[in-house]
């Protein structure tokens, strides 16, 4: 998705803006651009491609904005790259999100004589502000009026050359203000200014922050209703610099895979006491947990797979019905939601537009809401009745790895916590599972010691163009996630499905060139799974499997297998996904793919 950054202060934008923009690299983009105010004019530079190959020096100045574009409206071109200007070139704008009513606004502005030079939805913004300025409004009023005319999601940075002002407006898309020694920063994510600002102000929807270049830059926040807001408390940014570096790993994804033991430790730290789960974030929410008659989980992509695992865990431990839904579909049905229904939104970024929309729909229908996010202070966290942070640290690789396993750890703790509150599982059973959860970091490290085996399996199988990922019970959800990891970073066709479902059609695809990856690591339904393996073998299909170390019976049936340490069934996804993440990584690396920034993908999907 698009990334936006802005700077206003005593330093030089040519130092800050490219570096800040590079920090947002992980979001995925196809072109980029800058506007710097210099000698009373916008100095614009736009290029197609990646910042890595960008050698030109941008103009010096004390105030500027920049953008990485992930094309939605209009093809990838310099013309469509941001910033976009008003006709009189007074106003420059960068934007993340989608202006849904851009067509009607454009038609109206064109009728008034405005000339558009791009195909983007964004370009209506500078022209709209210009139209209000022409009516005699001041910059602040013109921006406020424009924001009130825009429909859809947006985070905007607007630079006015006449008043030497920069402002950031937020509605639905993320925007954070960074307070640094050398000035004020804006970014779509605090990682953008991590090197220069130690404190941040998270803007709320319907807010505009104005910064003026007058000696020391100062910030004032106004609502879309024009009223000035009380000063907001700045929060310390809790991202250690090293977390945004590769630290010797070839890719962020590999580093993040190997970070998982520490991430699970930090995610569970303070959340287990006397071998029982403790979730302070849910204090005050316990009454609601006890009354819950039904749970609906909304999420997308990898977070959706974590949600499917949660369905399995919660139904088993709470004995209430749980439904998992693609967040993007939820609000376009008529979901039957009552006040004793708890809607749980799962999102690494906490900004995914589809998940946020589903959460809002659930609230509108009177549900209790809860979020599981990796970014504290994110919109989904703020808008939920309660929020639990996964504490995985910043995830830079586009393919989610450590966010997934920490989501599962939190969801397992949540399922156990609810079972204690509701008295639906015995303390002995709960303590046994908690004990196994505590052993996960050590067992993950044991898997990493055998990474060369999975690297070898990946290498010999990287010649295939199609894979089936199969599992039963809780292993099925791990199979789905394994398939997603492989397809998104290697572009190899990979499908996940329940192992027994294969015979209802998909088995027609199996031949010697279509390997099947079986996940049987939970140890459940093994006899049945072995039957499904035989079905593939009988059709000359190659079988690769992820099993637990005690399962020599299944190992005998497979062409290649990888063993993980034995654990409790409900804990097993935390271990069985590791070899599949590594498998996807090594296949993609063997194929020379751009692993951290796969084509067409974006890290934070802030459009519907
Ligand atoms: C896959 C991946 C995506 C995200 C999805 C939801 O590796 O990262 O499928 O899981 O876009 O994002 P969040 O969790 O930020 O809501």
Coordinates of C-alpha atoms and ligand atoms in Angstrom, one line a residue:
X1 CA 0.0 0.0 0.0
X2 CA 1.0 3.6 -0.4
X3 CA 3.3 5.1 2.2
X4 CA 3.4 8.8 3.0
X5 CA 6.0 10.8 5.0
X6 CA 6.4 14.5 5.7
X7 CA 8.9 16.7 7.5
X8 CA 9.0 20.3 8.8
X9 CA 11.9 21.6 10.9
X10 CA 15.4 22.9 11.1
X11 CA 17.0 20.0 9.4
X12 CA 17.3 19.3 5.7
X13 CA 14.5 17.3 4.0
X14 CA 17.0 15.9 1.6
X15 CA 18.5 14.0 4.5
X16 CA 15.2 12.9 6.1
X17 CA 12.6 12.3 3.5
X18 CA 14.4 9.6 1.4
X19 CA 15.5 7.8 4.6
X20 CA 12.0 7.9 6.1
X21 CA 10.4 6.7 2.8
X22 CA 12.9 3.8 2.6
X23 CA 11.7 2.7 6.1
X24 CA 8.2 2.3 4.6
X25 CA 9.6 0.1 1.8
X26 CA 8.0 -2.9 3.3
X27 CA 4.6 -1.7 2.4
X28 CA 5.1 -2.5 -1.3
X29 CA 5.1 0.1 -4.1
X30 CA 5.7 0.7 -7.7
X31 CA 6.7 4.4 -7.9
X32 CA 7.6 7.3 -5.6
X33 CA 7.8 11.0 -5.5
X34 CA 8.8 14.1 -3.4
X35 CA 7.8 17.7 -3.1
X36 CA 10.2 20.1 -1.3
X37 CA 9.5 23.7 -0.7
X38 CA 12.5 25.6 -1.9
X39 CA 12.7 29.3 -2.8
X40 CA 9.0 29.6 -2.4
X41 CA 8.2 26.8 -4.9
X42 CA 7.4 23.1 -4.9
X43 CA 10.4 21.2 -6.3
X44 CA 8.8 18.0 -7.5
X45 CA 10.6 14.8 -8.4
X46 CA 8.7 11.6 -9.4
X47 CA 10.1 8.3 -10.5
X48 CA 8.8 4.8 -11.4
X49 CA 10.5 1.9 -9.7
X50 CA 12.2 1.2 -6.4
X51 CA 14.1 3.7 -4.1
X52 CA 17.0 1.2 -4.2
X53 CA 18.0 2.4 -7.6
X54 CA 17.3 6.0 -6.9
X55 CA 20.6 8.0 -7.1
X56 CA 19.4 11.5 -7.7
X57 CA 19.6 14.1 -4.9
X58 CA 16.4 15.7 -3.9
X59 CA 16.2 19.4 -3.4
X60 CA 17.4 20.9 -0.1
X61 CA 14.8 22.6 2.1
X62 CA 13.2 22.5 5.6
X63 CA 9.7 21.3 4.7
X64 CA 8.6 18.6 2.3
X65 CA 6.4 15.5 1.6
X66 CA 7.1 12.2 0.0
X67 CA 5.1 9.2 -1.2
X68 CA 5.5 5.5 -2.3
X69 CA 2.6 4.5 -4.6
X70 CA 0.9 1.2 -4.8
X71 CA -1.3 1.7 -7.9
X72 CA -5.0 1.6 -7.5
X73 CA -6.5 4.3 -9.8
X74 CA -4.4 4.7 -13.0
X75 CA -1.4 2.7 -14.2
X76 CA 2.1 2.9 -12.9
X77 CA 3.7 6.0 -14.4
X78 CA 5.4 9.2 -13.3
X79 CA 2.3 11.1 -14.2
X80 CA 0.3 9.1 -11.7
X81 CA 2.9 9.1 -9.0
X82 CA 2.3 11.5 -6.1
X83 CA 2.6 14.4 -5.1
X84 CA -0.3 15.9 -7.1
X85 CA -0.6 19.7 -7.5
X86 CA -3.4 22.2 -7.8
X87 CA -3.7 24.1 -11.1
X88 CA -1.9 27.2 -9.6
X89 CA 0.8 24.9 -8.2
X90 CA 0.2 26.3 -4.7
X91 CA -0.9 23.0 -3.1
X92 CA 0.9 19.6 -3.2
X93 CA -0.7 16.5 -1.9
X94 CA 0.3 12.9 -1.1
X95 CA -2.3 10.3 -0.2
X96 CA -2.8 6.8 1.1
X97 CA -6.3 5.3 0.8
X98 CA -9.1 5.7 -1.7
X99 CA -11.3 8.7 -2.4
X100 CA -14.5 6.9 -3.3
X101 CA -16.4 9.9 -4.7
X102 CA -13.4 11.1 -6.8
X103 CA -15.3 10.7 -10.1
X104 CA -18.2 13.1 -9.2
X105 CA -15.7 15.5 -7.5
X106 CA -13.5 15.5 -10.6
X107 CA -16.5 16.2 -13.0
X108 CA -17.6 19.1 -10.8
X109 CA -14.1 20.5 -10.6
X110 CA -13.5 20.1 -14.3
X111 CA -16.7 22.0 -15.0
X112 CA -15.3 24.8 -12.9
X113 CA -12.2 24.8 -15.2
X114 CA -9.7 22.7 -13.2
X115 CA -7.3 20.8 -15.4
X116 CA -6.3 17.3 -14.2
X117 CA -3.0 15.8 -15.2
X118 CA -3.3 12.3 -13.8
X119 CA -5.7 9.4 -13.7
X120 CA -5.6 9.1 -9.9
X121 CA -8.4 9.6 -7.3
X122 CA -5.9 11.7 -5.3
X123 CA -5.7 14.6 -7.7
X124 CA -9.1 15.8 -6.7
X125 CA -7.8 16.8 -3.3
X126 CA -5.4 19.7 -4.4
X127 CA -8.0 21.0 -6.8
X128 CA -10.7 20.9 -4.2
X129 CA -8.5 22.8 -1.7
X130 CA -7.6 25.3 -4.5
X131 CA -11.4 25.8 -5.2
X132 CA -12.0 26.7 -1.6
X133 CA -8.9 29.0 -1.5
X134 CA -10.3 30.7 -4.6
X135 CA -13.5 31.4 -2.7
X136 CA -11.3 33.4 -0.2
X137 CA -10.9 30.8 2.5
X138 CA -7.7 30.5 4.4
X139 CA -5.5 27.4 4.1
X140 CA -6.8 25.7 7.3
X141 CA -10.5 26.3 6.4
X142 CA -10.0 25.2 2.8
X143 CA -8.3 21.9 3.9
X144 CA -11.1 21.3 6.5
X145 CA -13.8 21.9 4.0
X146 CA -12.1 19.7 1.4
X147 CA -11.9 16.8 4.0
X148 CA -15.6 17.2 4.6
X149 CA -16.3 16.7 0.9
X150 CA -14.2 13.5 0.6
X151 CA -15.7 10.1 0.9
X152 CA -13.6 6.9 1.6
X153 CA -10.4 6.3 3.5
X154 CA -7.6 8.7 3.4
X155 CA -4.4 9.9 5.1
X156 CA -3.3 13.0 3.4
X157 CA -0.2 15.2 3.7
X158 CA -0.8 18.7 2.2
X159 CA 1.9 21.2 1.6
X160 CA 1.0 24.9 1.0
X161 CA 3.8 27.0 -0.6
X162 CA 2.0 30.3 0.1
X163 CA 1.7 29.9 3.9
X164 CA 4.7 27.6 4.3
X165 CA 2.5 25.1 6.0
X166 CA 2.3 21.3 6.2
X167 CA -0.7 19.4 7.4
X168 CA -1.8 15.8 7.8
X169 CA -5.4 14.7 7.7
X170 CA -6.6 11.3 8.7
X171 CA -9.8 9.4 8.0
X172 CA -9.6 5.6 8.0
X173 CA -6.0 5.3 6.8
X174 CA -3.1 5.4 9.3
X175 CA -1.2 8.6 10.0
X176 CA 1.2 9.3 12.9
X177 CA 3.1 12.4 13.9
X178 CA 6.7 12.0 15.1
X179 CA 8.3 14.5 17.5
X180 CA 12.0 14.7 16.9
X181 CA 14.8 16.9 18.0
X182 CA 15.2 18.4 14.6
X183 CA 11.5 18.9 13.8
X184 CA 8.1 17.3 13.2
X185 CA 7.6 14.2 11.1
X186 CA 4.5 12.6 9.6
X187 CA 4.4 8.9 8.5
X188 CA 2.0 6.1 7.7
X189 CA 3.7 4.1 10.3
X190 CA 6.1 5.1 13.2
X191 CA 8.8 3.0 11.6
X192 CA 9.0 5.7 9.0
X193 CA 10.6 8.2 11.5
X194 CA 12.1 5.6 13.9
X195 CA 15.6 7.0 13.3
X196 CA 14.7 10.6 14.1
X197 CA 11.8 10.8 16.5
X198 CA 11.4 9.2 19.9
X199 CA 7.8 10.2 20.5
X200 CA 4.6 10.0 18.5
X201 CA 1.1 11.3 18.4
X202 CA -1.4 9.0 16.9
X203 CA -4.0 11.0 15.0
X204 CA -7.6 9.9 15.2
X205 CA -10.1 9.8 12.3
X206 CA -11.5 13.2 11.5
X207 CA -8.4 15.0 12.7
X208 CA -6.0 17.4 10.9
X209 CA -2.6 18.3 12.3
X210 CA -1.1 21.6 11.1
X211 CA 2.6 22.5 11.3
X212 CA 3.9 25.9 10.3
X213 CA 7.5 26.6 9.4
X214 CA 8.1 29.6 11.8
X215 CA 11.3 29.3 13.7
X216 CA 10.4 26.2 15.7
X217 CA 7.8 24.1 14.0
X218 CA 4.8 23.6 16.2
X219 CA 1.8 21.3 15.9
X220 CA -1.9 22.2 16.3
X221 CA -4.7 19.6 15.8
X222 CA -8.2 20.5 14.6
X223 CA -11.3 18.3 14.0
X224 CA -13.0 18.1 10.6
X225 CA -15.7 20.3 12.3
X226 CA -13.1 23.1 12.5
X227 CA -12.7 23.0 16.3
X228 CA -9.3 23.1 17.8
X229 CA -8.5 19.9 19.8
X230 CA -6.8 19.8 23.2
X231 CA -3.1 18.9 23.0
X232 CA -2.6 15.2 22.6
X233 CA -0.3 13.2 24.7
X234 CA 2.8 12.0 22.8
X235 CA 3.7 8.3 23.4
X236 CA 7.2 6.9 23.5
X237 CA 7.8 4.8 20.4
X238 CA 8.5 1.4 21.5
X239 CA 10.5 0.1 18.5
X240 CA 14.1 -0.6 19.0
X241 CA 16.2 0.4 16.1
X242 CA 17.6 -3.1 15.5
X243 CA 14.2 -4.4 14.9
X244 CA 14.0 -2.5 11.7
X245 CA 17.4 -3.9 10.5
X246 CA 18.2 -7.2 8.9
X247 CA 21.0 -8.0 11.3
X248 CA 23.0 -10.1 8.9
X249 CA 20.0 -12.1 7.6
X250 CA 19.6 -12.1 3.8
X251 CA 16.0 -11.1 4.1
X252 CA 13.7 -9.6 6.8
X253 CA 11.4 -12.6 6.4
X254 CA 14.2 -15.0 7.3
X255 CA 15.2 -12.8 10.3
X256 CA 11.6 -12.7 11.4
X257 CA 11.2 -16.5 11.1
X258 CA 14.2 -16.9 13.3
X259 CA 13.0 -14.3 15.8
X260 CA 9.9 -16.4 16.7
X261 CA 11.2 -18.0 19.9
X262 CA 11.9 -14.6 21.4
X263 CA 8.6 -13.2 20.1
X264 CA 6.7 -16.0 21.8
X265 CA 8.6 -15.3 25.0
X266 CA 7.8 -11.6 24.9
X267 CA 4.2 -12.4 23.9
X268 CA 3.6 -14.7 26.8
X269 CA 5.8 -12.8 29.4
X270 CA 3.6 -11.7 32.3
X271 CA 0.6 -13.5 30.8
X272 CA 1.1 -16.8 32.7
X273 CA 1.0 -16.9 36.5
X274 CA 1.0 -20.2 38.5
X275 CA 0.6 -22.0 35.1
X276 CA -2.6 -20.2 34.4
X277 CA -3.3 -17.5 31.8
X278 CA -3.5 -13.9 32.9
X279 CA -4.8 -11.3 30.4
X280 CA -4.8 -7.9 32.1
X281 CA -6.2 -6.3 28.9
X282 CA -9.4 -8.2 29.6
X283 CA -9.9 -7.1 33.2
X284 CA -13.3 -5.4 33.1
X285 CA -14.3 -7.6 30.2
X286 CA -14.7 -10.8 32.2
X287 CA -18.5 -10.3 32.7
X288 CA -18.8 -10.1 28.9
X289 CA -16.7 -13.3 28.4
X290 CA -18.9 -15.2 30.8
X291 CA -22.1 -14.1 29.0
X292 CA -20.8 -14.7 25.5
X293 CA -23.1 -17.1 23.6
X294 CA -21.3 -17.0 20.3
X295 CA -18.1 -15.8 18.8
X296 CA -17.5 -14.4 15.4
X297 CA -13.9 -13.9 14.2
X298 CA -13.1 -11.5 11.4
X299 CA -9.7 -11.2 9.7
X300 CA -7.9 -11.5 6.4
X301 CA -5.1 -13.6 4.9
X302 CA -2.7 -15.0 7.4
X303 CA -4.7 -13.5 10.3
X304 CA -7.7 -15.3 9.0
X305 CA -5.8 -18.6 9.3
X306 CA -4.9 -17.7 12.9
X307 CA -8.7 -17.1 13.3
X308 CA -9.5 -20.6 12.0
X309 CA -7.1 -22.1 14.6
X310 CA -8.8 -19.9 17.2
X311 CA -12.2 -21.4 16.2
X312 CA -10.8 -24.9 16.8
X313 CA -9.3 -23.8 20.2
X314 CA -12.3 -21.9 21.5
X315 CA -14.9 -24.4 20.5
X316 CA -12.9 -27.1 22.2
X317 CA -12.2 -25.1 25.4
X318 CA -15.3 -22.8 25.8
X319 CA -17.8 -25.0 24.1
X320 CA -19.6 -22.1 22.4
X321 CA -20.2 -21.8 18.7
X322 CA -17.5 -19.9 16.8
X323 CA -17.6 -18.7 13.2
X324 CA -14.6 -17.3 11.3
X325 CA -15.3 -15.0 8.4
X326 CA -13.3 -13.2 5.7
X327 CA -13.6 -9.7 7.0
X328 CA -14.1 -8.4 3.4
X329 CA -17.4 -10.4 3.2
X330 CA -18.8 -9.8 6.6
X331 CA -20.4 -6.4 6.2
X332 CA -21.9 -7.1 2.8
X333 CA -24.1 -9.8 4.2
X334 CA -26.7 -9.4 7.0
X335 CA -24.7 -10.9 9.8
X336 CA -27.0 -12.0 12.7
X337 CA -25.2 -10.4 15.7
X338 CA -26.7 -10.0 19.1
X339 CA -25.3 -8.3 22.2
X340 CA -24.1 -11.6 23.6
X341 CA -22.0 -12.2 20.5
X342 CA -18.4 -11.3 20.8
X343 CA -16.7 -10.3 17.6
X344 CA -12.9 -10.7 17.6
X345 CA -10.9 -8.8 14.9
X346 CA -7.4 -10.2 14.3
X347 CA -4.9 -8.0 12.4
X348 CA -1.2 -7.7 12.5
X349 CA -1.2 -4.1 11.4
X350 CA -4.4 -3.1 13.1
X351 CA -5.1 -1.0 10.0
X352 CA -6.5 -3.5 7.4
X353 CA -9.4 -1.7 5.8
X354 CA -11.6 -4.9 5.4
X355 CA -11.1 -5.9 9.0
X356 CA -11.7 -2.4 10.3
X357 CA -14.9 -2.2 8.3
X358 CA -16.1 -5.6 9.7
X359 CA -15.3 -4.4 13.2
X360 CA -17.3 -1.2 12.7
X361 CA -20.2 -3.2 11.3
X362 CA -20.2 -5.5 14.3
X363 CA -20.3 -2.5 16.7
X364 CA -23.1 -1.0 14.7
X365 CA -25.0 -4.2 15.2
X366 CA -24.5 -4.1 19.0
X367 CA -21.8 -6.8 19.4
X368 CA -19.1 -6.8 22.0
X369 CA -15.8 -6.4 20.3
X370 CA -12.2 -7.3 20.9
X371 CA -9.0 -7.0 18.9
X372 CA -5.8 -8.9 18.6
X373 CA -3.2 -6.7 17.0
X374 CA 0.6 -6.3 16.7
X375 CA 0.6 -2.5 16.5
X376 CA -0.5 -0.9 19.8
X377 CA -2.5 2.2 19.2
X378 CA -3.6 1.1 15.8
X379 CA -7.1 2.0 14.6
X380 CA -8.5 -1.5 15.1
X381 CA -7.1 -1.6 18.7
X382 CA -8.5 1.8 19.5
X383 CA -11.9 1.1 18.2
X384 CA -12.4 -2.3 19.9
X385 CA -13.9 -2.9 23.3
X386 CA -10.7 -4.6 24.4
X387 CA -7.4 -5.1 22.6
X388 CA -4.6 -7.6 23.2
X389 CA -1.2 -6.9 21.6
X390 CA 0.8 -9.8 20.2
X391 CA 4.1 -8.1 21.0
X392 CA 6.0 -9.6 18.0
X393 CA 7.8 -6.3 17.3
X394 CA 7.7 -4.7 13.8
X395 CA 7.1 -7.1 11.0
X396 CA 8.8 -5.8 7.9
X397 CA 8.7 -8.8 5.5
X398 CA 5.5 -8.6 3.5
X399 CA 4.8 -12.3 4.3
X400 CA 3.6 -12.6 7.8
X401 CA 5.5 -15.1 10.0
X402 CA 6.1 -13.9 13.6
X403 CA 2.9 -12.1 13.7
X404 CA 1.1 -15.3 12.9
X405 CA 2.7 -17.4 15.6
X406 CA 2.2 -14.7 18.2
X407 CA -1.4 -14.3 17.2
X408 CA -1.8 -18.1 17.8
X409 CA -0.1 -17.8 21.2
X410 CA -2.4 -14.9 22.2
X411 CA -5.5 -16.8 20.9
X412 CA -4.5 -19.9 22.8
X413 CA -4.1 -17.9 26.0
X414 CA -7.4 -16.2 25.3
X415 CA -9.1 -19.6 24.8
X416 CA -7.6 -20.9 28.0
X417 CA -8.4 -17.7 29.9
X418 CA -12.0 -17.9 28.8
X419 CA -12.2 -21.6 29.8
X420 CA -11.0 -20.6 33.3
X421 CA -13.6 -17.8 33.5
X422 CA -16.4 -20.0 32.2
X423 CA -15.3 -23.1 34.0
X424 CA -15.5 -25.2 30.8
X425 CA -12.2 -27.0 31.2
X426 CA -10.4 -28.4 34.2
X427 CA -7.5 -26.6 35.8
X428 CA -5.3 -29.6 35.2
X429 CA -6.1 -29.7 31.5
X430 CA -5.4 -25.9 31.2
X431 CA -2.1 -26.2 33.2
X432 CA -1.0 -29.0 30.9
X433 CA -1.5 -26.9 27.8
X434 CA 0.1 -23.8 29.4
X435 CA 3.1 -25.9 30.2
X436 CA 3.4 -27.0 26.6
X437 CA 3.1 -23.4 25.5
X438 CA 6.0 -22.4 27.7
X439 CA 8.2 -25.0 26.0
X440 CA 7.5 -23.7 22.5
X441 CA 10.5 -21.3 22.2
X442 CA 12.9 -24.1 23.1
X443 CA 11.2 -26.5 20.6
X444 CA 11.2 -23.8 17.9
X445 CA 15.0 -23.5 18.4
X446 CA 15.3 -27.3 18.0
X447 CA 13.6 -27.0 14.6
X448 CA 16.0 -24.2 13.5
X449 CA 18.9 -26.5 14.2
X450 CA 17.6 -28.8 11.5
X451 CA 17.0 -25.9 9.0
X452 CA 19.4 -27.5 6.5
X453 CA 17.1 -30.5 6.1
X454 CA 14.1 -28.3 5.1
X455 CA 16.4 -26.2 2.9
X456 CA 17.4 -29.4 1.1
X457 CA 13.7 -30.5 0.7
X458 CA 12.9 -27.0 -0.6
X459 CA 15.8 -27.1 -3.1
X460 CA 14.8 -30.5 -4.6
X461 CA 11.2 -29.5 -4.9
X462 CA 11.6 -26.0 -6.3
X463 CA 11.3 -27.3 -9.8
X464 CA 7.6 -28.0 -9.4
X465 CA 4.9 -25.5 -10.4
X466 CA 2.0 -26.8 -8.3
X467 CA 1.6 -28.0 -4.7
X468 CA -1.3 -29.3 -2.6
X469 CA -1.1 -28.6 1.1
X470 CA -3.3 -31.0 3.1
X471 CA -4.1 -31.6 6.7
X472 CA -6.9 -32.7 9.0
X473 CA -8.3 -31.1 12.2
X474 CA -6.0 -28.3 13.5
X475 CA -3.3 -29.3 10.9
X476 CA -5.6 -28.3 8.1
X477 CA -5.4 -24.6 9.1
X478 CA -1.6 -24.9 9.2
X479 CA -1.7 -26.4 5.7
X480 CA -3.7 -23.4 4.5
X481 CA -1.1 -21.0 5.9
X482 CA 1.8 -23.1 4.4
X483 CA 0.2 -22.8 1.0
X484 CA -0.4 -19.1 1.3
X485 CA 3.3 -18.5 2.3
X486 CA 4.5 -20.5 -0.7
X487 CA 2.3 -18.8 -3.2
X488 CA 2.9 -15.2 -2.0
X489 CA 6.6 -15.2 -2.1
X490 CA 7.5 -17.8 -4.8
X491 CA 4.5 -17.3 -7.1
X492 CA 4.2 -21.1 -7.3
X493 CA 0.6 -22.4 -7.4
X494 CA -0.2 -23.8 -4.0
X495 CA -3.6 -24.8 -2.6
X496 CA -4.5 -25.8 0.9
X497 CA -7.5 -28.0 1.7
X498 CA -8.7 -30.6 4.2
X499 CA -6.9 -33.9 3.3
X500 CA -10.1 -35.8 3.0
X501 CA -11.8 -33.2 0.8
X502 CA -9.2 -33.8 -1.9
X503 CA -11.0 -37.0 -3.1
X504 CA -14.1 -34.9 -4.0
X505 CA -12.5 -33.4 -7.0
X506 CA -9.0 -32.0 -6.6
X507 CA -7.4 -35.4 -6.6
X508 CA -7.9 -35.3 -10.4
X509 CA -4.9 -32.9 -10.5
X510 CA -2.5 -35.3 -8.8
X511 CA 0.3 -36.8 -10.9
X512 CA 4.1 -37.2 -10.6
X513 CA 4.5 -33.5 -11.2
X514 CA 2.0 -32.3 -8.5
X515 CA 3.5 -33.0 -5.0
X516 CA 1.3 -33.0 -1.9
X517 CA 2.6 -31.5 1.4
X518 CA 0.8 -33.3 4.3
X519 CA 0.7 -31.7 7.8
X520 CA 0.2 -34.3 10.4
X521 CA 2.2 -32.8 13.3
X522 CA -0.7 -32.5 15.8
X523 CA -0.8 -36.3 16.1
X524 CA -4.6 -36.4 15.7
X525 CA -6.4 -38.4 13.1
X526 CA -3.2 -40.0 11.9
X527 CA -4.7 -43.2 10.7
X528 CA -7.1 -41.2 8.5
X529 CA -4.3 -39.0 7.3
X530 CA -2.2 -42.0 6.3
X531 CA -5.1 -43.2 4.2
X532 CA -5.1 -39.8 2.3
X533 CA -1.4 -40.1 1.8
X534 CA -1.9 -43.5 0.2
X535 CA -4.5 -42.0 -2.1
X536 CA -1.9 -39.5 -3.4
X537 CA 0.8 -42.3 -3.7
X538 CA -1.6 -44.5 -5.6
X539 CA -1.7 -41.8 -8.3
X540 CA 2.1 -41.4 -8.5
X541 CA 2.0 -38.2 -6.5
X542 CA 5.0 -37.2 -4.5
X543 CA 4.5 -36.9 -0.7
X544 CA 6.3 -34.5 1.6
X545 CA 5.1 -34.4 5.2
X546 CA 5.5 -32.4 8.4
X547 CA 5.0 -34.9 11.2
X548 CA 6.0 -35.2 14.8
X549 CA 9.1 -37.0 15.9
X550 CA 7.3 -40.1 17.2
X551 CA 5.5 -40.8 14.0
X552 CA 7.7 -43.4 12.2
X553 CA 4.6 -45.0 10.7
X554 CA 3.7 -42.0 8.6
X555 CA 7.4 -41.2 7.8
X556 CA 7.7 -44.6 6.0
X557 CA 5.0 -43.6 3.5
X558 CA 6.6 -40.3 2.5
X559 CA 9.2 -39.4 -0.2
X560 CA 10.4 -36.6 2.2
X561 CA 9.5 -35.8 5.7
X562 CA 10.4 -33.2 8.4
X563 CA 9.9 -34.0 12.1
X564 CA 9.0 -31.5 14.7
X565 CA 9.2 -32.0 18.5
X566 CA 6.1 -33.6 19.9
X567 CA 3.7 -31.3 21.8
X568 CA 0.0 -30.9 22.8
X569 CA -2.4 -30.9 19.8
X570 CA -3.7 -27.4 20.6
X571 CA -0.1 -26.1 20.7
X572 CA 1.1 -27.9 17.6
X573 CA 0.4 -25.1 15.0
X574 CA 3.1 -23.0 16.7
X575 CA 5.7 -25.6 15.7
X576 CA 4.3 -27.2 12.6
X577 CA 4.1 -23.8 10.7
X578 CA 7.9 -23.2 11.2
X579 CA 9.1 -25.8 8.6
X580 CA 6.5 -24.6 6.2
X581 CA 7.6 -20.9 6.5
X582 CA 11.2 -22.1 5.9
X583 CA 10.1 -24.3 3.0
X584 CA 8.4 -21.3 1.3
X585 CA 11.4 -19.1 2.0
X586 CA 14.0 -21.5 0.7
X587 CA 11.9 -22.3 -2.5
X588 CA 11.5 -18.6 -3.2
X589 CA 15.2 -17.9 -2.5
X590 CA 16.1 -20.8 -4.8
X591 CA 13.9 -19.2 -7.5
X592 CA 15.6 -15.8 -6.9
X593 CA 12.3 -14.1 -5.9
X594 CA 12.1 -10.7 -4.2
X595 CA 11.1 -12.2 -0.9
X596 CA 10.6 -9.2 1.3
X597 CA 8.6 -7.3 -1.3
X598 CA 6.8 -9.9 -3.5
X599 CA 5.2 -8.6 -6.6
X600 CA 1.7 -7.1 -6.4
X601 CA 1.6 -7.4 -2.6
X602 CA 1.5 -4.8 0.1
X603 CA 2.1 -5.1 3.8
X604 CA -0.6 -3.0 5.2
X605 CA -3.8 -3.3 3.0
X606 CA -5.6 -0.1 3.8
X607 CA -7.9 -0.2 0.8
X608 CA -11.1 -2.3 0.4
Ligands
LIG1 C1 0.3 -12.9 4.3 C2 -0.1 -11.6 4.8 C3 -1.5 -11.1 4.6 C4 -2.0 -10.4 5.8 C5 -3.4 -9.8 5.5 C6 -4.0 -9.2 6.8 O1 1.6 -13.2 4.6 O2 0.7 -11.0 5.5 O3 -2.3 -12.1 4.2 O4 -2.2 -11.4 6.8 O5 -3.2 -8.8 4.6 O6 -3.2 -8.2 7.3 P1 -3.3 -7.8 8.9 O7 -3.0 -9.0 9.7 O8 -2.4 -6.7 9.0 O9 -4.8 -7.3 9.0

